[in-house]
Short mmCIF file of C-alpha atoms in Angstrom, two decimals:
data_model
loop_
_atom_site.label_atom_id
_atom_site.label_comp_id
_atom_site.label_asym_id
_atom_site.label_seq_id
_atom_site.Cartn_x
_atom_site.Cartn_y
_atom_site.Cartn_z
CA ASP A 1 16.96 -12.49 -2.77
CA THR A 2 13.42 -10.39 -3.26
CA ALA A 3 10.40 -11.18 -1.53
CA VAL A 4 8.06 -9.64 -4.22
CA SER A 5 9.65 -8.85 -7.37
CA GLN A 6 7.60 -7.85 -10.40
CA THR A 7 8.73 -7.17 -14.12
CA PRO A 8 8.84 -5.07 -15.94
CA LYS A 9 10.44 -1.80 -13.50
CA TYR A 10 8.67 0.42 -16.67
CA LEU A 11 6.33 -0.13 -19.51
CA VAL A 12 5.80 2.60 -22.24
CA THR A 13 3.20 1.48 -24.98
CA GLN A 14 0.80 2.76 -26.89
CA MET A 15 -2.98 2.65 -26.54
CA GLY A 16 -4.80 0.11 -27.96
CA ASN A 17 -2.36 -2.40 -27.10
CA ASP A 18 -2.41 -5.59 -24.46
CA LYS A 19 0.35 -5.72 -22.16
CA SER A 20 1.23 -7.90 -19.18
CA ILE A 21 2.88 -7.63 -15.72
CA LYS A 22 4.25 -10.09 -13.57
CA CYS A 23 4.84 -10.77 -10.05
CA GLU A 24 6.41 -13.27 -8.08
CA GLN A 25 7.05 -13.67 -4.24
CA ASN A 26 8.85 -15.93 -2.45
CA LEU A 27 7.56 -15.83 1.14
CA GLY A 28 5.58 -18.22 1.26
CA HIS A 29 2.39 -16.16 1.42
CA ASP A 30 -1.00 -17.69 0.24
CA THR A 31 -2.29 -14.36 -0.79
CA MET A 32 -1.63 -12.08 -3.01
CA TYR A 33 -2.83 -8.63 -4.41
CA TRP A 34 -2.63 -5.89 -7.29
CA TYR A 35 -2.96 -2.23 -6.08
CA LYS A 36 -3.07 0.61 -8.77
CA GLN A 37 -1.55 4.24 -7.31
CA ASP A 38 -2.61 7.02 -9.52
CA SER A 39 -0.71 10.07 -10.05
CA LYS A 40 -1.96 11.61 -7.00
CA LYS A 41 -0.58 8.82 -5.14
CA PHE A 42 -3.75 6.99 -3.68
CA LEU A 43 -3.46 3.44 -3.51
CA LYS A 44 -6.31 1.23 -4.23
CA ILE A 45 -6.97 -2.46 -4.38
CA MET A 46 -7.85 -4.17 -7.65
CA PHE A 47 -7.79 -8.06 -7.16
CA SER A 48 -6.47 -10.65 -5.06
CA TYR A 49 -5.95 -14.10 -4.90
CA ASN A 50 -5.81 -16.75 -2.22
CA ASN A 51 -4.28 -19.96 -3.13
CA LYS A 52 -5.03 -19.21 -7.06
CA GLU A 53 -8.83 -18.28 -6.21
CA LEU A 54 -9.83 -15.27 -6.71
CA ILE A 55 -11.39 -13.32 -3.51
CA ILE A 56 -11.58 -9.94 -4.26
CA ASN A 57 -12.33 -8.15 -7.51
CA GLU A 58 -12.98 -4.32 -7.09
CA THR A 59 -14.52 -2.13 -9.62
CA VAL A 60 -12.33 -2.88 -12.61
CA PRO A 61 -12.75 -2.81 -16.39
CA ASN A 62 -13.14 -6.24 -18.05
CA ARG A 63 -9.89 -5.19 -20.10
CA PHE A 64 -7.89 -6.05 -16.69
CA SER A 65 -7.53 -9.58 -16.26
CA PRO A 66 -5.36 -11.01 -13.28
CA LYS A 67 -4.12 -14.52 -13.37
CA SER A 68 -2.31 -16.82 -10.58
CA PRO A 69 -0.99 -19.79 -11.93
CA ASP A 70 0.04 -20.90 -8.56
CA LYS A 71 0.25 -19.41 -5.14
CA ALA A 72 3.49 -17.87 -5.73
CA HIS A 73 2.52 -15.99 -8.91
CA LEU A 74 0.10 -13.31 -9.82
CA ASN A 75 -0.06 -11.59 -13.31
CA LEU A 76 -1.74 -8.72 -14.50
CA HIS A 77 -2.94 -8.66 -17.86
CA ILE A 78 -4.79 -5.74 -19.28
CA ASN A 79 -6.39 -5.37 -22.85
CA SER A 80 -7.07 -2.69 -25.14
CA LEU A 81 -4.97 0.09 -23.12
CA GLU A 82 -6.09 3.26 -22.39
CA LEU A 83 -4.14 6.73 -21.82
CA GLY A 84 -6.15 6.52 -18.04
CA ASP A 85 -4.48 3.26 -17.28
CA SER A 86 -0.85 4.92 -16.85
CA ALA A 87 -0.26 4.35 -13.33
CA VAL A 88 2.22 2.48 -10.92
CA TYR A 89 1.34 -0.88 -10.46
CA PHE A 90 2.17 -2.94 -7.22
CA CYS A 91 1.94 -6.15 -6.38
CA ALA A 92 1.49 -7.64 -2.54
CA SER A 93 1.64 -10.28 -0.59
CA SER A 94 0.40 -11.37 2.70
CA LEU A 95 -0.83 -14.73 4.88
CA LEU A 96 -4.34 -14.46 5.06
CA THR A 97 -5.00 -15.72 8.14
CA VAL A 98 -2.15 -14.07 9.98
CA SER A 99 -2.16 -10.17 8.80
CA TYR A 100 1.41 -9.02 9.75
CA GLY A 101 0.70 -6.54 6.79
CA TYR A 102 1.64 -6.53 3.35
CA THR A 103 4.97 -6.92 1.61
CA PHE A 104 4.93 -5.06 -1.58
CA GLY A 105 6.65 -5.17 -4.68
CA SER A 106 8.70 -2.46 -6.36
CA GLY A 107 6.21 -1.59 -8.90
CA THR A 108 5.91 -1.18 -12.11
CA ARG A 109 5.31 2.34 -13.78
CA LEU A 110 2.72 2.11 -17.07
CA THR A 111 2.59 4.74 -19.24
CA VAL A 112 0.23 4.48 -22.10
CA VAL A 113 1.10 7.00 -24.97
CA ALA B 1 -16.92 -0.04 4.69
CA GLN B 2 -13.60 0.67 6.07
CA SER B 3 -12.29 4.36 5.30
CA VAL B 4 -9.05 5.89 6.16
CA THR B 5 -8.52 9.93 6.30
CA GLN B 6 -5.25 11.50 6.60
CA PRO B 7 -6.25 15.29 6.66
CA ASP B 8 -2.76 16.73 5.67
CA ILE B 9 -1.66 16.69 2.23
CA HIS B 10 1.63 18.11 2.39
CA ILE B 11 3.79 19.16 5.68
CA THR B 12 7.11 20.90 5.64
CA VAL B 13 9.15 20.41 8.85
CA SER B 14 12.63 21.56 9.60
CA GLU B 15 15.28 19.02 10.10
CA GLY B 16 15.49 18.38 13.71
CA ALA B 17 11.70 19.07 14.68
CA SER B 18 9.27 16.81 16.16
CA LEU B 19 6.44 15.02 13.87
CA GLU B 20 3.05 14.47 14.40
CA LEU B 21 1.01 12.72 11.10
CA ARG B 22 -2.83 12.62 11.73
CA CYS B 23 -4.66 9.40 10.51
CA ASN B 24 -8.72 8.74 11.58
CA TYR B 25 -10.26 5.93 10.43
CA SER B 26 -13.79 4.41 10.22
CA TYR B 27 -14.56 0.84 10.75
CA GLY B 28 -17.18 -1.04 12.93
CA ALA B 29 -14.62 -3.16 15.30
CA THR B 30 -10.86 -2.40 16.29
CA PRO B 31 -9.38 -2.87 13.08
CA TYR B 32 -5.76 -3.90 12.37
CA LEU B 33 -3.91 -0.34 11.65
CA PHE B 34 -0.57 0.18 9.43
CA TRP B 35 1.68 3.21 8.58
CA TYR B 36 3.63 2.54 5.61
CA VAL B 37 6.39 4.73 4.09
CA GLN B 38 7.18 5.35 0.55
CA TYR B 39 10.45 7.16 -0.49
CA PRO B 40 10.61 8.91 -3.77
CA GLY B 41 10.44 6.17 -6.62
CA GLN B 42 10.34 3.22 -4.06
CA HIS B 43 7.86 1.06 -3.09
CA LEU B 44 6.06 0.98 0.03
CA GLN B 45 7.58 -0.42 3.46
CA LEU B 46 6.07 -1.06 6.77
CA LEU B 47 6.83 1.57 9.33
CA LEU B 48 4.97 -0.18 12.14
CA LYS B 49 1.64 -1.85 13.00
CA TYR B 50 -0.86 -2.29 15.61
CA PHE B 51 -3.01 -5.45 16.41
CA SER B 52 -4.07 -5.12 19.93
CA GLY B 53 -2.54 -4.34 23.36
CA ASP B 54 -0.32 -1.62 24.16
CA PRO B 55 -1.87 1.45 22.08
CA LEU B 56 1.45 3.00 21.41
CA VAL B 57 3.49 1.07 19.04
CA LYS B 58 7.08 1.54 17.99
CA GLY B 59 8.33 0.79 14.58
CA ILE B 60 11.57 1.51 12.52
CA LYS B 61 13.72 4.39 11.72
CA GLY B 62 12.35 5.93 15.22
CA PHE B 63 9.06 6.22 14.28
CA GLU B 64 5.85 5.55 17.05
CA ALA B 65 2.25 5.57 16.86
CA GLU B 66 -0.46 5.92 19.37
CA PHE B 67 -3.94 4.20 19.11
CA ILE B 68 -6.55 6.01 20.39
CA LYS B 69 -9.77 4.15 20.13
CA SER B 70 -12.41 6.79 21.43
CA LYS B 71 -11.09 9.07 18.52
CA PHE B 72 -10.58 6.67 15.90
CA SER B 73 -7.10 7.71 15.59
CA PHE B 74 -3.54 6.63 14.89
CA ASN B 75 -1.13 9.50 14.30
CA LEU B 76 2.39 9.08 13.53
CA ARG B 77 5.04 10.37 15.79
CA LYS B 78 8.58 11.18 15.40
CA PRO B 79 10.54 13.10 17.93
CA SER B 80 13.12 14.57 15.74
CA VAL B 81 13.02 14.28 11.99
CA GLN B 82 16.02 13.89 9.48
CA TRP B 83 16.36 15.11 5.95
CA SER B 84 16.17 11.44 5.16
CA ASP B 85 12.33 11.14 6.39
CA THR B 86 11.34 13.37 3.11
CA ALA B 87 8.91 10.86 1.68
CA GLU B 88 5.08 9.80 1.30
CA TYR B 89 3.30 8.24 4.39
CA PHE B 90 0.11 6.38 4.00
CA CYS B 91 -1.85 5.06 7.20
CA ALA B 92 -3.87 2.08 6.49
CA VAL B 93 -6.72 -0.27 7.78
CA MET B 94 -7.88 -3.67 7.60
CA SER B 95 -10.55 -5.97 9.33
CA ASN B 96 -9.05 -8.34 12.03
CA SER B 97 -10.62 -10.95 10.49
CA GLY B 98 -8.10 -10.55 7.73
CA ASN B 99 -11.04 -11.27 5.17
CA THR B 100 -10.96 -7.78 3.66
CA PRO B 101 -8.08 -6.07 2.03
CA LEU B 102 -5.31 -3.17 2.99
CA VAL B 103 -7.32 0.04 2.63
CA PHE B 104 -5.13 3.18 2.21
CA GLY B 105 -5.54 6.70 3.23
CA LYS B 106 -4.57 9.40 0.29
CA GLY B 107 -1.27 9.56 1.78
CA THR B 108 0.86 12.86 3.60
CA ARG B 109 3.79 14.13 1.75
CA LEU B 110 6.23 15.02 4.32
CA SER B 111 9.07 17.54 3.30
CA VAL B 112 12.46 18.01 5.38
CA ILE B 113 14.21 21.05 5.14
CA ALA B 114 17.40 22.25 6.73
#
């Protein structure tokens, strides 16, 4: 009965590989987000989608490409992984018009070796 | 642009002691304000939020926060902490129009000792 679920929970991969992280929410929210939490625990917004449309695209390398097939899913694909991409990636969802805060997924710990 | 400052990186308190975690924000209008908690190895959970009205808001697990507009502050308090409160605490802000994303402070790590 998980509200926001992310897969995988852990991801260890070599530099140069391409990987994807999936996110799904069953809350009926219309907006989804990707945040990156670095080793110092700082959380920074990467992308936001509202009803499958990209509405926020922060300064993120082009190697990161989000895709939202429908408003319940937001996936993150990363090309040519680099050491600096190692972090915890959190998916979140909310209602855009009624801001009760975001509901976060459990995170994906990505380690690039 | 919105920004959030949490001046304390790490705080250690004894079990049973009172707690206050500081948060200051920078924003042109009254924003929506939040406190989230992240227990070790877990995701972020919402502790409480402020939108309007009574500036003293109560949240889960015995936490409360006070919005002081003149000081641009939204400090988190708990009268008596427990060992299980050991976690990372994040203050966050967003515009009251909802068209900007949630912006987080850098977090305060709380360690509760016996």
